[in-house]
PDB file of C-alpha atoms in Angstrom:
ATOM      1  CA  MET A   1      95.355 113.757  45.260  1.00  0.00           C
ATOM      2  CA  THR A   2      92.845 116.269  46.622  1.00  0.00           C
ATOM      3  CA  HIS A   3      90.922 113.323  48.024  1.00  0.00           C
ATOM      4  CA  PHE A   4      93.752 112.070  49.924  1.00  0.00           C
ATOM      5  CA  ILE A   5      94.573 115.516  51.423  1.00  0.00           C
ATOM      6  CA  ARG A   6      91.325 115.731  52.468  1.00  0.00           C
ATOM      7  CA  GLY A   7      91.103 112.464  53.737  1.00  0.00           C
ATOM      8  CA  ALA A   8      94.187 112.833  55.828  1.00  0.00           C
ATOM      9  CA  VAL A   9      93.037 115.961  57.389  1.00  0.00           C
ATOM     10  CA  ALA A  10      89.853 114.170  58.099  1.00  0.00           C
ATOM     11  CA  VAL A  11      91.572 111.861  60.156  1.00  0.00           C
ATOM     12  CA  LEU A  12      93.687 113.822  62.206  1.00  0.00           C
ATOM     13  CA  PHE A  13      91.244 116.410  63.130  1.00  0.00           C
ATOM     14  CA  LEU A  14      89.057 113.504  64.411  1.00  0.00           C
ATOM     15  CA  THR A  15      91.764 111.850  66.024  1.00  0.00           C
ATOM     16  CA  SER A  16      92.425 115.076  67.830  1.00  0.00           C
ATOM     17  CA  LEU A  17      88.946 115.703  68.906  1.00  0.00           C
ATOM     18  CA  GLY A  18      89.312 111.544  70.513  1.00  0.00           C
ATOM     19  CA  VAL A  19      92.714 112.461  72.298  1.00  0.00           C
ATOM     20  CA  GLY A  20      90.908 115.435  73.667  1.00  0.00           C
ATOM     21  CA  CYS A  21      87.851 113.976  74.871  1.00  0.00           C
ATOM     22  CA  ALA A  22      90.195 111.097  76.539  1.00  0.00           C
ATOM     23  CA  GLY A  23      92.413 113.706  78.109  1.00  0.00           C
ATOM     24  CA  THR A  24      88.900 115.681  79.206  1.00  0.00           C
ATOM     25  CA  LYS A  25      87.311 112.909  81.236  1.00  0.00           C
ATOM     26  CA  ALA A  26      90.518 111.888  83.132  1.00  0.00           C
ATOM     27  CA  ALA A  27      90.690 115.141  83.899  1.00  0.00           C
ATOM     28  CA  GLY A  28      87.251 115.715  84.745  1.00  0.00           C
ATOM     29  CA  ARG A  29      87.447 112.455  87.424  1.00  0.00           C
ATOM     30  CA  ASP A  30      90.171 113.671  88.973  1.00  0.00           C
ATOM     31  CA  ILE A  31      88.711 117.058  89.835  1.00  0.00           C
ATOM     32  CA  ALA A  32      85.161 115.102  90.925  1.00  0.00           C
ATOM     33  CA  SER A  33      87.415 113.034  93.202  1.00  0.00           C
ATOM     34  CA  GLU A  34      88.186 116.412  95.194  1.00  0.00           C
ATOM     35  CA  ILE A  35      84.752 117.957  95.072  1.00  0.00           C
ATOM     36  CA  PRO A  36      83.556 117.497  98.545  1.00  0.00           C
ATOM     37  CA  GLY A  37      79.704 116.205  98.493  1.00  0.00           C
ATOM     38  CA  VAL A  38      80.265 114.292  95.031  1.00  0.00           C
ATOM     39  CA  SER A  39      79.842 110.340  95.805  1.00  0.00           C
ATOM     40  CA  HIS A  40      82.510 107.735  94.724  1.00  0.00           C
ATOM     41  CA  ALA A  41      82.621 103.887  95.330  1.00  0.00           C
ATOM     42  CA  SER A  42      85.927 102.455  96.067  1.00  0.00           C
ATOM     43  CA  ASP A  43      86.870  98.221  96.547  1.00  0.00           C
ATOM     44  CA  GLY A  44      89.149  97.329  98.701  1.00  0.00           C
ATOM     45  CA  LEU A  45      89.797  94.931 102.069  1.00  0.00           C
ATOM     46  CA  VAL A  46      89.002  96.137 105.685  1.00  0.00           C
ATOM     47  CA  GLN A  47      92.332  96.473 107.436  1.00  0.00           C
ATOM     48  CA  GLU A  48      90.049  97.417 110.511  1.00  0.00           C
ATOM     49  CA  ALA A  49      86.582  98.922 111.789  1.00  0.00           C
ATOM     50  CA  SER A  50      85.430 100.415 114.648  1.00  0.00           C
ATOM     51  CA  GLU A  51      82.354 102.399 116.025  1.00  0.00           C
ATOM     52  CA  ASN A  52      82.869 105.336 113.912  1.00  0.00           C
ATOM     53  CA  ARG A  53      85.382 104.516 111.698  1.00  0.00           C
ATOM     54  CA  ILE A  54      86.832 102.067 108.732  1.00  0.00           C
ATOM     55  CA  SER A  55      90.012 101.192 107.544  1.00  0.00           C
ATOM     56  CA  VAL A  56      90.140 100.479 104.257  1.00  0.00           C
ATOM     57  CA  VAL A  57      93.412  98.905 101.914  1.00  0.00           C
ATOM     58  CA  GLY A  58      93.960  98.080  98.849  1.00  0.00           C
ATOM     59  CA  ILE A  59      92.056 100.568  96.822  1.00  0.00           C
ATOM     60  CA  LYS A  60      93.399 101.347  93.186  1.00  0.00           C
ATOM     61  CA  ASP A  61      95.553 104.010  93.125  1.00  0.00           C
ATOM     62  CA  GLN A  62      96.160 104.124  97.189  1.00  0.00           C
ATOM     63  CA  PRO A  63      99.469 103.700  97.993  1.00  0.00           C
ATOM     64  CA  GLY A  64      97.952 102.915 101.488  1.00  0.00           C
ATOM     65  CA  PRO A  65      94.522 102.767 103.850  1.00  0.00           C
ATOM     66  CA  ILE A  66      91.869 104.890 103.634  1.00  0.00           C
ATOM     67  CA  SER A  67      89.842 105.869 106.528  1.00  0.00           C
ATOM     68  CA  PHE A  68      86.092 106.292 106.231  1.00  0.00           C
ATOM     69  CA  GLN A  69      84.210 108.051 108.733  1.00  0.00           C
ATOM     70  CA  ILE A  70      81.028 105.835 109.458  1.00  0.00           C
ATOM     71  CA  GLY A  71      77.844 107.708 110.968  1.00  0.00           C
ATOM     72  CA  THR A  72      74.354 106.305 111.547  1.00  0.00           C
ATOM     73  CA  ASP A  73      72.958 106.968 108.502  1.00  0.00           C
ATOM     74  CA  THR A  74      75.693 104.462 107.194  1.00  0.00           C
ATOM     75  CA  ARG A  75      74.283 101.397 105.703  1.00  0.00           C
ATOM     76  CA  ILE A  76      76.619  97.998 106.135  1.00  0.00           C
ATOM     77  CA  GLU A  77      74.807  95.548 103.895  1.00  0.00           C
ATOM     78  CA  LYS A  78      76.034  92.007 102.483  1.00  0.00           C
ATOM     79  CA  ASP A  79      73.912  90.194  99.974  1.00  0.00           C
ATOM     80  CA  GLY A  80      71.300  92.980  99.970  1.00  0.00           C
ATOM     81  CA  GLN A  81      70.357  92.762 103.819  1.00  0.00           C
ATOM     82  CA  ARG A  82      71.682  95.225 106.758  1.00  0.00           C
ATOM     83  CA  VAL A  83      74.243  93.724 108.826  1.00  0.00           C
ATOM     84  CA  ALA A  84      76.071  94.550 112.212  1.00  0.00           C
ATOM     85  CA  LEU A  85      79.067  96.397 111.629  1.00  0.00           C
ATOM     86  CA  SER A  86      81.166  93.454 113.440  1.00  0.00           C
ATOM     87  CA  GLU A  87      80.414  92.067 110.591  1.00  0.00           C
ATOM     88  CA  LEU A  88      83.359  94.205 109.218  1.00  0.00           C
ATOM     89  CA  LYS A  89      86.657  91.825 110.530  1.00  0.00           C
ATOM     90  CA  PRO A  90      90.099  92.319 108.677  1.00  0.00           C
ATOM     91  CA  GLY A  91      90.418  91.391 105.074  1.00  0.00           C
ATOM     92  CA  THR A  92      86.923  91.597 104.645  1.00  0.00           C
ATOM     93  CA  PRO A  93      86.541  92.298 100.738  1.00  0.00           C
ATOM     94  CA  VAL A  94      84.343  95.428 100.810  1.00  0.00           C
ATOM     95  CA  ARG A  95      82.891  98.395  98.531  1.00  0.00           C
ATOM     96  CA  VAL A  96      82.619 101.824 100.230  1.00  0.00           C
ATOM     97  CA  THR A  97      80.044 104.245  98.609  1.00  0.00           C
ATOM     98  CA  TRP A  98      81.684 107.438 100.145  1.00  0.00           C
ATOM     99  CA  SER A  99      82.228 111.254  99.229  1.00  0.00           C
ATOM    100  CA  SER A 100      84.712 113.879 100.139  1.00  0.00           C
ATOM    101  CA  SER A 101      84.750 115.583 103.321  1.00  0.00           C
ATOM    102  CA  THR A 102      86.923 117.578 105.817  1.00  0.00           C
ATOM    103  CA  GLY A 103      89.082 114.563 107.587  1.00  0.00           C
ATOM    104  CA  ALA A 104      88.059 111.217 107.009  1.00  0.00           C
ATOM    105  CA  GLU A 105      85.864 110.699 103.839  1.00  0.00           C
ATOM    106  CA  LYS A 106      81.934 110.015 105.204  1.00  0.00           C
ATOM    107  CA  ALA A 107      80.942 106.918 104.457  1.00  0.00           C
ATOM    108  CA  TYR A 108      77.462 106.431 103.085  1.00  0.00           C
ATOM    109  CA  ARG A 109      76.976 102.630 102.148  1.00  0.00           C
ATOM    110  CA  ILE A 110      79.210  99.949 103.040  1.00  0.00           C
ATOM    111  CA  GLN A 111      78.754  96.517 101.092  1.00  0.00           C
ATOM    112  CA  VAL A 112      80.118  92.949 102.042  1.00  0.00           C
ATOM    113  CA  LEU A 113      81.559  91.444  98.684  1.00  0.00           C
ATOM    114  CA  THR A 114      80.734  88.056  98.212  1.00  0.00           C
ATOM    115  CA  GLY A 115      81.446  85.544  95.594  1.00  0.00           C
ATOM    116  CA  GLY A 116      83.146  86.491  92.198  1.00  0.00           C
ATOM    117  CA  GLU A 117      83.181  90.259  93.347  1.00  0.00           C
ATOM    118  CA  ALA A 118      84.793  89.231  96.630  1.00  0.00           C
ATOM    119  CA  ALA A 119      87.334  86.920  94.886  1.00  0.00           C
ATOM    120  CA  LYS A 120      87.997  89.472  92.190  1.00  0.00           C
ATOM    121  CA  VAL A 121      88.814  92.726  95.338  1.00  0.00           C
ATOM    122  CA  ARG A 122      90.940  90.001  97.219  1.00  0.00           C
ATOM    123  CA  SER A 123      93.132  89.286  93.721  1.00  0.00           C
ATOM    124  CA  GLU A 124      93.558  92.628  92.917  1.00  0.00           C
ATOM    125  CA  ALA A 125      94.204  93.620  96.768  1.00  0.00           C
ATOM    126  CA  GLN A 126      96.888  91.110  96.302  1.00  0.00           C
ATOM    127  CA  GLU A 127      98.397  92.647  93.318  1.00  0.00           C
ATOM    128  CA  ARG A 128      98.724  95.627  95.323  1.00  0.00           C
ATOM    129  CA  GLY A 129     100.281  94.314  98.115  1.00  0.00           C
ATOM    130  CA  TYR A 130      97.487  93.798 100.328  1.00  0.00           C
ATOM    131  CA  GLY A 131      96.146  90.620 101.708  1.00  0.00           C
ATOM    132  CA  GLY A 132      98.573  87.746 101.088  1.00  0.00           C
ATOM    133  CA  ALA A 133     100.214  86.118 104.111  1.00  0.00           C
ATOM    134  CA  GLY A 134     102.768  88.471 106.007  1.00  0.00           C
ATOM    135  CA  GLN A 135     102.316  91.087 103.605  1.00  0.00           C
ATOM    136  CA  GLN A 136     101.048  94.878 104.358  1.00  0.00           C
ATOM    137  CA  GLY A 137      97.402  94.607 104.684  1.00  0.00           C
ATOM    138  CA  GLN A 138      96.866  91.413 107.127  1.00  0.00           C
TER     139      GLN A 138
END
């Protein structure tokens, strides 16, 4: 009986540690997303792009478009090659690497997604209500 009680206590203790770690990691991600200068990557569909700004919709856990500032140091790439800003047409699946800043978030790298990654981003955006015919993302 003593071994059973010790085993049960050990299981409860280890279970509580595991739950605590999961909560701590999630809280850490929430805090990190609000700290200026911390880098993030988000996938979505281009809503519109201009000379110094890109608006992206369909990003996970974001109810609307996110505006990213484009600077002279922002790299825009497709399949590992630099491309012009004009490649960023509405509905284009992208991955934006950015950091928090005052005003619009600062984009450091914008990757035009292709193949399976592009299909996955389009599908997820449609599930969130963006990208389909007659829906808010198009």
